[in-house]
Amino acid sequence: MAQSDTVDRILDAAEVLFAERGFSETSLRMITSKAGVNLAAVNYHFGSKNALIHAVFARFLTPFSDTLERAFDDLEQRCNGKPPTLDQTLRALTESAVRMPQRNDRGISIFMRLLGLAYTQSQGHLRKFLEQEYSQPFGRFMRLLKEATPQLTAVDRYWRIQFMLGATAFTMSSSDALRDILQNKLGVATTVQEMVARLVPFLAAGMQATDPMQLAVSKPSVA
Amino acid sequence: MAQSDTVDRILDAAEVLFAERGFSETSLRMITSKAGVNLAAVNYHFGSKNALIHAVFARFLTPFSDTLERAFDDLEQRCNGKPPTLDQTLRALTESAVRMPQRNDRGISIFMRLLGLAYTQSQGHLRKFLEQEYSQPFGRFMRLLKEATPQLTAVDRYWRIQFMLGATAFTMSSSDALRDILQNKLGVATTVQEMVARLVPFLAAGMQATDPMQLAVSKPSVA
DNA sequence: TGTACATCAGTGAACGCGCGTTCACTGATGTAC
DNA sequence: TGTACATCAGTGAACGCGCGTTCACTGATGTAC
């Protein structure tokens, strides 16, 4: 502890506690006592609790965002000119998430859970922060989704993207609990990687469903 | 106000505020001031804030649960002996939800949002309460799902049910916001009924996706 | 019919608590001359 | 090399606030005799 590691200790503790309990149910006193630092250190280093939440997200989202951009570059290059398929696009996303360098073996679970919470807990400041900071990779993902589903109307696509986000965010935010239940009920252990591997075909199929409301539209097969 | 309507006024106000802001972000002072009743009245009539949350859910879930049981009875009778299809099962559920007698025109949105919040906000007491009170219709729905997807392994079915729940809960809990965004972005007004009508084919397709992990399993077509 | 008592819905004010934040302060290290 | 000052990370204690809950109390209505 020669040079200050207080900032990292706070981020580590906050990340774990936020993932376990959500944002407003985690107090600064819990965070600082887990981190073994003074209560006032959070406001000293970050300014406020909200700023700490932003810092926790920035620490893992910025490298993720970079990894994702490279994965999209890679994908578009491999497709040279032709739009990537829906399946390829979703895999680029999920594999970037799963392959992220982790600080420890719980890292991927925490990452998933935090991403899920960001969507399901209605923290206005957080949504605003994420939209500002990560609009580029998000917009690029949306563009790829659009090109991969030219058969859908804009309205259909809009709703199905929301359904996808919901399935993903919810599963991510409960992934630990869901894996535990499965372990107890059926005695099957599952890795986060397997869970994500099951999620992708579900999303792809739902995204490309033939809507009974407009049976005339034909469904192209996935590559 | 000859006879006491304080209980109903509290329930009405709590329902709306919980739907708007979530449970822990809504204080008893907000609820009682909106309801125009004394702060102490909540603890007088309900005993605690948690018991009030339970009462809010019981007020709409109990009639919903009855409607749903009748819809399932109806469905199983129409199928006499043969298991209902996935599509029929999902429709029985969503149509029961959408056709519920509502106290007002915002009723269905509030109902959706509360159901979504129950899943996404980690209120342990609420999950326990709901599991105790409504285990029968829930178990019956799960059994129907199982019979409608005999081609899936238990593990596959488990995960896909979670994905369905996620897409549904998330969409429900954000339905107002999502419809507003769509209105602003594409100038399209959507009813909750239309939203649900779009959700069902998405879920059914995802549920019956051919998983690349086990390509040997063939996918039966839906009736 | 009148009186005494019980029950019930509701009230106003206070309680203790945990919260995020602030502030005056300390002690170590770096910098200027 | 020594002294004065500035900067910085961190601290201990307190601040004001909003929270859920409690409690003694009121006033209307019902019941027994």
Short mmCIF file of C-alpha atoms (C1' of nucleotides) in Angstrom, two decimals:
data_model
loop_
_atom_site.label_atom_id
_atom_site.label_comp_id
_atom_site.label_asym_id
_atom_site.label_seq_id
_atom_site.Cartn_x
_atom_site.Cartn_y
_atom_site.Cartn_z
CA MET A 1 0.00 0.00 0.00
CA ALA A 2 3.00 2.26 -0.58
CA GLN A 3 1.25 4.26 -3.30
CA SER A 4 -2.50 4.78 -2.95
CA ASP A 5 -4.70 1.86 -3.96
CA THR A 6 -7.74 3.23 -2.16
CA VAL A 7 -9.49 4.06 -5.42
CA ASP A 8 -9.17 0.47 -6.68
CA ARG A 9 -10.20 -0.99 -3.35
CA ILE A 10 -13.36 1.13 -3.42
CA LEU A 11 -14.14 0.17 -7.02
CA ASP A 12 -13.59 -3.54 -6.29
CA ALA A 13 -15.87 -3.49 -3.23
CA ALA A 14 -18.53 -1.34 -4.90
CA GLU A 15 -18.63 -3.56 -7.98
CA VAL A 16 -19.26 -6.71 -5.94
CA LEU A 17 -21.83 -5.12 -3.63
CA PHE A 18 -23.72 -3.36 -6.43
CA ALA A 19 -23.89 -6.67 -8.30
CA GLU A 20 -25.18 -8.46 -5.20
CA ARG A 21 -27.69 -5.93 -3.94
CA GLY A 22 -28.39 -3.23 -6.51
CA PHE A 23 -27.46 0.42 -6.28
CA SER A 24 -29.85 2.07 -3.86
CA GLU A 25 -29.74 -0.93 -1.53
CA THR A 26 -25.96 -0.62 -1.19
CA SER A 27 -24.79 2.14 1.14
CA LEU A 28 -21.43 3.89 1.11
CA ARG A 29 -20.86 2.52 4.61
CA MET A 30 -21.12 -1.05 3.29
CA ILE A 31 -18.74 -0.28 0.47
CA THR A 32 -16.11 1.49 2.54
CA SER A 33 -16.17 -1.09 5.32
CA LYS A 34 -15.78 -3.94 2.81
CA ALA A 35 -12.97 -2.03 1.13
CA GLY A 36 -11.33 -1.25 4.47
CA VAL A 37 -11.20 2.47 3.77
CA ASN A 38 -12.62 5.56 5.40
CA LEU A 39 -16.24 6.49 4.71
CA ALA A 40 -15.27 9.93 3.48
CA ALA A 41 -12.86 8.48 0.92
CA VAL A 42 -15.64 7.84 -1.61
CA ASN A 43 -16.64 11.48 -1.70
CA TYR A 44 -13.01 12.53 -1.63
CA HIS A 45 -12.03 10.44 -4.67
CA PHE A 46 -15.26 10.29 -6.66
CA GLY A 47 -17.32 13.27 -5.48
CA SER A 48 -20.60 11.45 -4.94
CA LYS A 49 -22.22 8.04 -4.85
CA ASN A 50 -23.62 8.49 -8.37
CA ALA A 51 -20.15 9.34 -9.68
CA LEU A 52 -18.87 6.15 -8.06
CA ILE A 53 -21.55 4.15 -9.89
CA HIS A 54 -20.42 5.74 -13.16
CA ALA A 55 -16.78 4.91 -12.38
CA VAL A 56 -17.66 1.26 -11.69
CA PHE A 57 -19.34 1.00 -15.09
CA ALA A 58 -16.64 2.91 -16.92
CA ARG A 59 -13.95 0.59 -15.57
CA PHE A 60 -15.38 -2.46 -17.31
CA LEU A 61 -17.45 -0.91 -20.10
CA THR A 62 -14.64 1.06 -21.69
CA PRO A 63 -12.44 -2.00 -22.35
CA PHE A 64 -15.56 -3.93 -23.37
CA SER A 65 -16.52 -1.20 -25.78
CA ASP A 66 -13.05 -1.35 -27.35
CA THR A 67 -13.16 -5.14 -27.63
CA LEU A 68 -16.59 -4.91 -29.21
CA GLU A 69 -15.54 -2.33 -31.79
CA ARG A 70 -12.63 -4.56 -32.82
CA ALA A 71 -14.98 -7.57 -33.04
CA PHE A 72 -17.33 -5.59 -35.30
CA ASP A 73 -14.40 -4.38 -37.44
CA ASP A 74 -13.27 -7.97 -37.75
CA LEU A 75 -16.75 -9.19 -38.65
CA GLU A 76 -17.37 -6.54 -41.28
CA GLN A 77 -13.99 -7.19 -42.83
CA ARG A 78 -14.66 -10.94 -43.03
CA CYS A 79 -17.99 -10.20 -44.73
CA ASN A 80 -16.33 -7.73 -47.11
CA GLY A 81 -19.23 -5.53 -48.13
CA LYS A 82 -22.11 -7.88 -47.45
CA PRO A 83 -24.01 -7.26 -44.20
CA PRO A 84 -23.23 -9.78 -41.43
CA THR A 85 -26.05 -12.14 -40.50
CA LEU A 86 -28.05 -11.74 -37.32
CA ASP A 87 -26.39 -14.78 -35.82
CA GLN A 88 -22.92 -13.45 -36.60
CA THR A 89 -23.78 -10.07 -35.11
CA LEU A 90 -25.15 -11.53 -31.89
CA ARG A 91 -22.16 -13.84 -31.57
CA ALA A 92 -19.73 -10.96 -32.04
CA LEU A 93 -21.46 -9.23 -29.15
CA THR A 94 -21.72 -12.14 -26.75
CA GLU A 95 -18.26 -13.48 -27.46
CA SER A 96 -16.78 -10.07 -26.80
CA ALA A 97 -18.57 -10.07 -23.46
CA VAL A 98 -17.55 -13.58 -22.51
CA ARG A 99 -13.94 -13.26 -23.63
CA MET A 100 -13.28 -10.00 -21.82
CA PRO A 101 -10.14 -10.15 -19.68
CA GLN A 102 -11.44 -10.63 -16.14
CA ARG A 103 -9.98 -9.47 -12.86
CA ASN A 104 -11.05 -12.78 -11.29
CA ASP A 105 -13.21 -15.83 -11.99
CA ARG A 106 -16.36 -14.15 -10.64
CA GLY A 107 -15.69 -11.29 -13.04
CA ILE A 108 -17.91 -12.43 -15.85
CA SER A 109 -20.90 -12.97 -13.53
CA ILE A 110 -20.47 -9.54 -11.99
CA PHE A 111 -20.13 -7.95 -15.42
CA MET A 112 -23.37 -9.64 -16.55
CA ARG A 113 -25.26 -8.75 -13.44
CA LEU A 114 -24.21 -5.10 -13.55
CA LEU A 115 -25.21 -4.79 -17.20
CA GLY A 116 -28.59 -6.28 -16.35
CA LEU A 117 -29.08 -3.99 -13.38
CA ALA A 118 -28.21 -0.95 -15.49
CA TYR A 119 -31.26 -1.76 -17.58
CA THR A 120 -33.70 -2.98 -14.98
CA GLN A 121 -33.06 -0.59 -12.12
CA SER A 122 -34.44 2.78 -13.04
CA GLN A 123 -31.42 4.96 -12.31
CA GLY A 124 -31.94 7.93 -14.59
CA HIS A 125 -28.44 9.34 -14.11
CA LEU A 126 -26.89 5.99 -15.06
CA ARG A 127 -28.89 5.58 -18.24
CA LYS A 128 -27.93 9.12 -19.26
CA PHE A 129 -24.26 8.44 -18.50
CA LEU A 130 -24.21 5.21 -20.49
CA GLU A 131 -26.00 6.76 -23.45
CA GLN A 132 -23.48 9.59 -23.57
CA GLU A 133 -20.37 7.47 -23.13
CA TYR A 134 -21.19 4.42 -25.21
CA SER A 135 -23.51 5.68 -27.92
CA GLN A 136 -21.05 4.69 -30.66
CA PRO A 137 -20.79 0.91 -30.16
CA PHE A 138 -24.50 0.80 -29.27
CA GLY A 139 -25.47 2.64 -32.44
CA ARG A 140 -23.23 0.41 -34.49
CA PHE A 141 -24.84 -2.70 -33.01
CA MET A 142 -28.29 -1.30 -33.86
CA ARG A 143 -27.20 -0.61 -37.43
CA LEU A 144 -25.89 -4.16 -37.81
CA LEU A 145 -29.16 -5.52 -36.42
CA LYS A 146 -31.08 -3.47 -38.94
CA GLU A 147 -28.99 -4.70 -41.88
CA ALA A 148 -29.32 -8.29 -40.67
CA THR A 149 -33.13 -8.13 -40.60
CA PRO A 150 -34.16 -6.27 -43.78
CA GLN A 151 -37.40 -8.29 -43.88
CA LEU A 152 -38.73 -6.60 -40.74
CA THR A 153 -40.66 -3.34 -40.67
CA ALA A 154 -39.14 -0.63 -38.49
CA VAL A 155 -41.87 -1.12 -35.90
CA ASP A 156 -41.48 -4.89 -35.78
CA ARG A 157 -37.73 -4.53 -35.48
CA TYR A 158 -38.08 -1.99 -32.71
CA TRP A 159 -40.24 -4.24 -30.59
CA ARG A 160 -38.21 -7.36 -31.19
CA ILE A 161 -35.02 -5.55 -30.21
CA GLN A 162 -36.72 -4.61 -26.96
CA PHE A 163 -37.72 -8.23 -26.42
CA MET A 164 -34.13 -9.31 -27.02
CA LEU A 165 -32.77 -6.70 -24.65
CA GLY A 166 -35.28 -7.83 -22.04
CA ALA A 167 -34.44 -11.50 -22.28
CA THR A 168 -30.74 -10.68 -22.18
CA ALA A 169 -30.79 -8.11 -19.40
CA PHE A 170 -33.05 -10.18 -17.20
CA THR A 171 -31.09 -13.38 -17.69
CA MET A 172 -27.84 -11.54 -17.08
CA SER A 173 -29.04 -9.82 -13.97
CA SER A 174 -30.27 -13.08 -12.47
CA SER A 175 -27.67 -15.38 -13.98
CA ASP A 176 -26.16 -16.48 -10.69
CA ALA A 177 -29.53 -17.20 -9.08
CA LEU A 178 -30.81 -19.00 -12.19
CA ARG A 179 -27.71 -21.19 -12.39
CA ASP A 180 -28.07 -22.05 -8.70
CA ILE A 181 -31.73 -23.04 -9.12
CA LEU A 182 -30.85 -25.26 -12.06
CA GLN A 183 -28.08 -26.87 -10.02
CA ASN A 184 -30.51 -27.64 -7.19
CA LYS A 185 -33.46 -28.71 -9.33
CA LEU A 186 -31.86 -30.79 -12.04
CA GLY A 187 -28.37 -31.21 -10.62
CA VAL A 188 -26.84 -29.59 -13.69
CA ALA A 189 -23.95 -27.15 -13.41
CA THR A 190 -23.86 -24.44 -16.07
CA THR A 191 -21.19 -21.92 -16.97
CA VAL A 192 -22.05 -18.39 -17.96
CA GLN A 193 -20.59 -19.22 -21.37
CA GLU A 194 -23.07 -22.07 -21.85
CA MET A 195 -25.92 -19.87 -20.74
CA VAL A 196 -25.00 -17.27 -23.32
CA ALA A 197 -24.61 -19.99 -25.95
CA ARG A 198 -28.21 -21.03 -25.29
CA LEU A 199 -29.44 -17.46 -25.32
CA VAL A 200 -28.18 -16.59 -28.80
CA PRO A 201 -30.29 -19.13 -30.78
CA PHE A 202 -33.34 -18.17 -28.72
CA LEU A 203 -32.88 -14.50 -29.60
CA ALA A 204 -32.08 -15.17 -33.24
CA ALA A 205 -35.18 -17.33 -33.66
CA GLY A 206 -37.43 -14.81 -31.93
CA MET A 207 -35.98 -11.96 -33.94
CA GLN A 208 -36.73 -13.77 -37.18
CA ALA A 209 -40.11 -15.23 -36.21
CA THR A 210 -42.82 -15.16 -38.84
CA ASP A 211 -45.39 -12.91 -37.27
CA PRO A 212 -48.94 -14.30 -37.67
CA MET A 213 -50.05 -10.67 -37.88
CA GLN A 214 -48.40 -10.45 -41.31
CA LEU A 215 -48.10 -13.96 -42.69
CA ALA A 216 -47.22 -12.71 -46.17
CA VAL A 217 -43.65 -11.89 -45.11
CA SER A 218 -41.41 -14.88 -45.74
CA LYS A 219 -38.63 -15.85 -43.38
CA PRO A 220 -35.15 -16.19 -44.88
CA SER A 221 -33.05 -18.96 -43.37
CA VAL A 222 -30.02 -18.16 -41.24
CA ALA A 223 -26.58 -18.88 -42.64
CA MET B 1 -66.75 9.02 2.46
CA ALA B 2 -69.55 7.89 4.80
CA GLN B 3 -68.03 4.43 5.27
CA SER B 4 -64.25 4.13 5.24
CA ASP B 5 -62.63 4.14 1.84
CA THR B 6 -59.20 4.90 3.24
CA VAL B 7 -57.94 1.39 2.47
CA ASP B 8 -58.90 1.71 -1.20
CA ARG B 9 -57.47 5.20 -1.47
CA ILE B 10 -54.15 3.93 -0.10
CA LEU B 11 -54.14 0.94 -2.46
CA ASP B 12 -54.95 3.15 -5.48
CA ALA B 13 -52.20 5.63 -4.69
CA ALA B 14 -49.64 2.96 -3.80
CA GLU B 15 -50.33 1.03 -7.00
CA VAL B 16 -49.73 4.05 -9.21
CA LEU B 17 -46.63 5.24 -7.35
CA PHE B 18 -45.06 1.77 -7.13
CA ALA B 19 -45.61 1.36 -10.86
CA GLU B 20 -44.03 4.75 -11.56
CA ARG B 21 -41.05 4.60 -9.22
CA GLY B 22 -40.51 1.11 -7.84
CA PHE B 23 -40.95 -0.03 -4.27
CA SER B 24 -38.00 1.26 -2.29
CA GLU B 25 -38.04 4.57 -4.14
CA THR B 26 -41.65 5.20 -3.08
CA SER B 27 -42.07 6.37 0.51
CA LEU B 28 -45.15 6.03 2.68
CA ARG B 29 -45.26 9.82 2.85
CA MET B 30 -45.63 10.01 -0.95
CA ILE B 31 -48.38 7.40 -0.89
CA THR B 32 -50.39 8.90 1.96
CA SER B 33 -50.13 12.44 0.65
CA LYS B 34 -51.28 11.32 -2.82
CA ALA B 35 -54.11 9.35 -1.22
CA GLY B 36 -55.05 12.29 1.02
CA VAL B 37 -54.88 10.18 4.18
CA ASN B 38 -52.85 10.29 7.35
CA LEU B 39 -49.32 8.88 7.31
CA ALA B 40 -50.08 6.48 10.15
CA ALA B 41 -53.05 5.02 8.28
CA VAL B 42 -50.84 2.64 6.27
CA ASN B 43 -49.46 1.00 9.37
CA TYR B 44 -52.90 1.08 10.99
CA HIS B 45 -54.62 -0.76 8.13
CA PHE B 46 -51.82 -2.88 6.69
CA GLY B 47 -49.27 -3.22 9.47
CA SER B 48 -46.17 -2.40 7.46
CA LYS B 49 -44.94 -1.15 4.10
CA ASN B 50 -44.15 -4.70 2.96
CA ALA B 51 -47.67 -5.84 3.84
CA LEU B 52 -49.00 -2.93 1.76
CA ILE B 53 -46.93 -4.12 -1.21
CA HIS B 54 -48.43 -7.59 -0.79
CA ALA B 55 -51.94 -6.13 -0.62
CA VAL B 56 -51.38 -4.16 -3.83
CA PHE B 57 -50.36 -7.35 -5.62
CA ALA B 58 -53.12 -9.46 -4.09
CA ARG B 59 -55.78 -6.99 -5.24
CA PHE B 60 -55.03 -7.55 -8.92
CA LEU B 61 -53.31 -10.93 -8.90
CA THR B 62 -56.13 -12.82 -7.21
CA PRO B 63 -58.75 -11.96 -9.87
CA PHE B 64 -56.09 -12.48 -12.55
CA SER B 65 -55.26 -15.87 -11.13
CA ASP B 66 -58.97 -16.84 -11.25
CA THR B 67 -59.34 -15.60 -14.83
CA LEU B 68 -56.25 -17.54 -15.81
CA GLU B 69 -57.42 -20.79 -14.25
CA ARG B 70 -60.70 -20.49 -16.17
CA ALA B 71 -58.79 -19.78 -19.39
CA PHE B 72 -56.66 -22.89 -18.85
CA ASP B 73 -59.78 -24.97 -18.04
CA ASP B 74 -61.33 -23.72 -21.23
CA LEU B 75 -58.23 -24.44 -23.27
CA GLU B 76 -57.77 -27.98 -21.96
CA GLN B 77 -61.45 -28.72 -22.57
CA ARG B 78 -61.23 -27.49 -26.17
CA CYS B 79 -58.17 -29.72 -26.70
CA ASN B 80 -59.95 -32.68 -25.07
CA GLY B 81 -57.03 -34.82 -23.96
CA LYS B 82 -54.39 -33.61 -26.35
CA PRO B 83 -51.89 -31.12 -24.87
CA PRO B 84 -52.45 -27.50 -25.99
CA THR B 85 -49.80 -26.03 -28.28
CA LEU B 86 -47.23 -23.53 -27.07
CA ASP B 87 -48.95 -20.78 -28.99
CA GLN B 88 -52.34 -21.60 -27.46
CA THR B 89 -50.84 -21.70 -23.97
CA LEU B 90 -49.11 -18.35 -24.34
CA ARG B 91 -52.23 -16.82 -25.80
CA ALA B 92 -54.36 -18.09 -22.92
CA LEU B 93 -51.96 -16.33 -20.57
CA THR B 94 -51.62 -13.03 -22.38
CA GLU B 95 -55.28 -12.75 -23.26
CA SER B 96 -56.22 -13.31 -19.64
CA ALA B 97 -53.89 -10.49 -18.69
CA VAL B 98 -55.11 -8.11 -21.37
CA ARG B 99 -58.81 -8.83 -20.87
CA MET B 100 -58.76 -8.39 -17.11
CA PRO B 101 -61.48 -6.01 -15.90
CA GLN B 102 -59.63 -2.76 -15.23
CA ARG B 103 -60.36 -0.06 -12.71
CA ASN B 104 -59.40 2.55 -15.32
CA ASP B 105 -57.75 2.88 -18.74
CA ARG B 106 -54.26 3.08 -17.25
CA GLY B 107 -55.00 -0.17 -15.41
CA ILE B 108 -53.45 -2.55 -17.88
CA SER B 109 -50.20 -0.58 -18.04
CA ILE B 110 -49.94 -0.47 -14.27
CA PHE B 111 -50.70 -4.17 -14.05
CA MET B 112 -47.92 -4.92 -16.57
CA ARG B 113 -45.42 -2.66 -14.93
CA LEU B 114 -46.04 -4.09 -11.46
CA LEU B 115 -45.67 -7.64 -12.72
CA GLY B 116 -42.40 -6.68 -14.35
CA LEU B 117 -41.14 -4.93 -11.24
CA ALA B 118 -41.99 -7.95 -9.11
CA TYR B 119 -39.48 -9.90 -11.16
CA THR B 120 -36.78 -7.32 -11.72
CA GLN B 121 -36.63 -5.59 -8.35
CA SER B 122 -35.05 -7.94 -5.87
CA GLN B 123 -37.65 -7.79 -3.09
CA GLY B 124 -37.17 -11.11 -1.33
CA HIS B 125 -40.35 -10.81 0.73
CA LEU B 126 -42.43 -10.18 -2.38
CA ARG B 127 -41.06 -13.15 -4.30
CA LYS B 128 -41.77 -15.37 -1.28
CA PHE B 129 -45.30 -13.99 -0.98
CA LEU B 130 -46.08 -14.50 -4.67
CA GLU B 131 -44.67 -18.03 -4.68
CA GLN B 132 -46.83 -18.96 -1.70
CA GLU B 133 -50.03 -17.37 -2.92
CA TYR B 134 -49.96 -18.14 -6.62
CA SER B 135 -48.02 -21.39 -6.89
CA GLN B 136 -51.03 -23.21 -8.38
CA PRO B 137 -51.64 -21.21 -11.59
CA PHE B 138 -47.88 -20.79 -12.00
CA GLY B 139 -47.27 -24.52 -11.69
CA ARG B 140 -50.06 -25.23 -14.11
CA PHE B 141 -48.58 -22.83 -16.66
CA MET B 142 -45.20 -24.54 -16.30
CA ARG B 143 -46.80 -27.95 -16.83
CA LEU B 144 -48.55 -26.74 -19.98
CA LEU B 145 -45.27 -25.32 -21.25
CA LYS B 146 -43.59 -28.63 -20.65
CA GLU B 147 -46.29 -30.58 -22.52
CA ALA B 148 -46.17 -28.10 -25.39
CA THR B 149 -42.41 -28.53 -25.88
CA PRO B 150 -41.74 -32.26 -25.58
CA GLN B 151 -38.83 -31.95 -28.00
CA LEU B 152 -36.78 -29.90 -25.51
CA THR B 153 -34.52 -31.34 -22.85
CA ALA B 154 -35.31 -30.25 -19.29
CA VAL B 155 -32.24 -28.04 -19.23
CA ASP B 156 -33.04 -26.39 -22.57
CA ARG B 157 -36.63 -25.82 -21.48
CA TYR B 158 -35.51 -24.34 -18.19
CA TRP B 159 -33.27 -21.77 -19.84
CA ARG B 160 -35.73 -20.87 -22.54
CA ILE B 161 -38.47 -20.32 -19.98
CA GLN B 162 -36.13 -17.91 -18.20
CA PHE B 163 -35.46 -16.11 -21.48
CA MET B 164 -39.22 -15.83 -22.06
CA LEU B 165 -39.83 -14.53 -18.56
CA GLY B 166 -37.06 -12.00 -19.05
CA ALA B 167 -38.33 -10.67 -22.34
CA THR B 168 -41.84 -10.47 -20.90
CA ALA B 169 -41.00 -8.97 -17.53
CA PHE B 170 -38.65 -6.40 -18.99
CA THR B 171 -41.03 -5.36 -21.74
CA MET B 172 -43.89 -5.17 -19.28
CA SER B 173 -41.96 -3.15 -16.77
CA SER B 174 -40.89 -0.63 -19.39
CA SER B 175 -43.97 -0.80 -21.59
CA ASP B 176 -45.00 2.82 -21.10
CA ALA B 177 -41.51 4.16 -21.74
CA LEU B 178 -41.03 1.91 -24.77
CA ARG B 179 -44.33 2.96 -26.31
CA ASP B 180 -43.45 6.62 -25.76
CA ILE B 181 -40.07 6.20 -27.47
CA LEU B 182 -41.69 4.49 -30.44
CA GLN B 183 -44.24 7.30 -30.67
CA ASN B 184 -41.47 9.91 -30.73
CA LYS B 185 -39.06 8.07 -33.01
CA LEU B 186 -41.35 6.59 -35.64
CA GLY B 187 -44.59 8.44 -34.90
CA VAL B 188 -46.41 5.16 -34.30
CA ALA B 189 -48.91 4.80 -31.45
CA THR B 190 -49.14 1.32 -29.97
CA THR B 191 -51.60 -0.20 -27.54
CA VAL B 192 -50.51 -2.60 -24.85
CA GLN B 193 -52.61 -5.20 -26.62
CA GLU B 194 -50.61 -4.79 -29.83
CA MET B 195 -47.38 -4.99 -27.91
CA VAL B 196 -48.42 -8.26 -26.34
CA ALA B 197 -49.57 -9.55 -29.74
CA ARG B 198 -46.06 -8.93 -31.05
CA LEU B 199 -44.43 -10.51 -28.03
CA VAL B 200 -46.17 -13.89 -28.32
CA PRO B 201 -44.76 -14.92 -31.73
CA PHE B 202 -41.30 -13.79 -30.64
CA LEU B 203 -41.48 -15.99 -27.53
CA ALA B 204 -42.97 -18.95 -29.36
CA ALA B 205 -40.26 -18.82 -32.04
CA GLY B 206 -37.48 -18.51 -29.47
CA MET B 207 -38.92 -21.31 -27.39
CA GLN B 208 -38.96 -23.62 -30.39
CA ALA B 209 -35.66 -22.54 -31.95
CA THR B 210 -33.45 -25.27 -33.33
CA ASP B 211 -30.42 -25.04 -31.13
CA PRO B 212 -27.18 -25.25 -33.15
CA MET B 213 -25.73 -27.02 -30.10
CA GLN B 214 -27.92 -30.05 -30.90
CA LEU B 215 -28.85 -29.87 -34.54
CA ALA B 216 -30.22 -33.45 -34.57
CA VAL B 217 -33.44 -32.40 -32.80
CA SER B 218 -36.07 -31.53 -35.37
CA LYS B 219 -38.52 -28.71 -34.90
CA PRO B 220 -42.24 -29.53 -35.15
CA SER B 221 -44.39 -26.86 -36.75
CA VAL B 222 -46.95 -24.94 -34.71
CA ALA B 223 -50.67 -25.54 -35.33
"C1'" DT C 1 -85.25 6.23 26.59
"C1'" DG C 2 -80.94 7.14 28.86
"C1'" DT C 3 -76.40 6.03 30.40
"C1'" DA C 4 -72.02 3.56 30.52
"C1'" DC C 5 -68.83 1.23 28.13
"C1'" DA C 6 -66.45 -0.97 24.08
"C1'" DT C 7 -64.98 -0.85 19.54
"C1'" DC C 8 -63.16 1.12 15.66
"C1'" DA C 9 -61.08 4.44 12.16
"C1'" DG C 10 -58.22 7.80 12.12
"C1'" DT C 11 -54.73 11.46 13.76
"C1'" DG C 12 -50.63 14.47 15.11
"C1'" DA C 13 -46.41 14.29 16.73
"C1'" DA C 14 -42.60 12.23 17.83
"C1'" DC C 15 -39.08 8.30 17.82
"C1'" DG C 16 -34.69 6.18 16.49
"C1'" DC C 17 -32.08 5.06 12.55
"C1'" DG C 18 -29.26 4.94 8.50
"C1'" DC C 19 -28.33 7.66 4.81
"C1'" DG C 20 -25.08 10.78 1.66
"C1'" DT C 21 -22.37 14.53 2.39
"C1'" DT C 22 -19.36 18.06 4.61
"C1'" DC C 23 -15.69 20.02 7.25
"C1'" DA C 24 -11.80 20.93 9.91
"C1'" DC C 25 -7.88 18.52 10.54
"C1'" DT C 26 -3.48 15.33 10.12
"C1'" DG C 27 0.66 13.65 8.37
"C1'" DA C 28 3.50 12.39 4.58
"C1'" DT C 29 5.78 13.88 0.44
"C1'" DG C 30 7.38 17.18 -2.99
"C1'" DT C 31 9.29 21.81 -4.30
"C1'" DA C 32 11.62 26.43 -4.06
"C1'" DC C 33 15.15 29.05 -2.45
"C1'" DT D 1 22.02 21.06 3.31
"C1'" DG D 2 18.29 23.25 5.78
"C1'" DT D 3 13.98 25.62 6.11
"C1'" DA D 4 9.40 27.18 4.65
"C1'" DC D 5 5.60 26.27 2.19
"C1'" DA D 6 2.31 23.71 -0.93
"C1'" DT D 7 0.10 19.69 -2.28
"C1'" DC D 8 -2.17 15.58 -1.61
"C1'" DA D 9 -4.44 11.31 0.44
"C1'" DG D 10 -6.84 10.27 3.99
"C1'" DT D 11 -9.55 10.75 8.54
"C1'" DG D 12 -12.99 11.27 12.50
"C1'" DA D 13 -16.85 13.31 13.68
"C1'" DA D 14 -20.63 15.54 12.86
"C1'" DC D 15 -24.52 17.50 9.89
"C1'" DG D 16 -29.28 17.61 8.22
"C1'" DC D 17 -32.65 14.77 6.15
"C1'" DG D 18 -36.09 11.43 5.03
"C1'" DC D 19 -37.34 7.09 6.30
"C1'" DG D 20 -40.74 3.38 8.52
"C1'" DT D 21 -42.82 2.89 12.69
"C1'" DT D 22 -44.98 3.86 17.26
"C1'" DC D 23 -47.90 5.90 20.67
"C1'" DA D 24 -51.13 8.42 23.18
"C1'" DC D 25 -55.12 10.40 21.87
"C1'" DT D 26 -59.86 11.79 19.59
"C1'" DG D 27 -64.41 11.33 18.10
"C1'" DA D 28 -67.99 8.68 16.02
"C1'" DT D 29 -70.74 4.57 16.20
"C1'" DG D 30 -72.54 0.33 18.20
"C1'" DT D 31 -74.07 -2.49 22.23
"C1'" DA D 32 -75.74 -3.85 26.93
"C1'" DC D 33 -78.63 -3.01 30.55
#
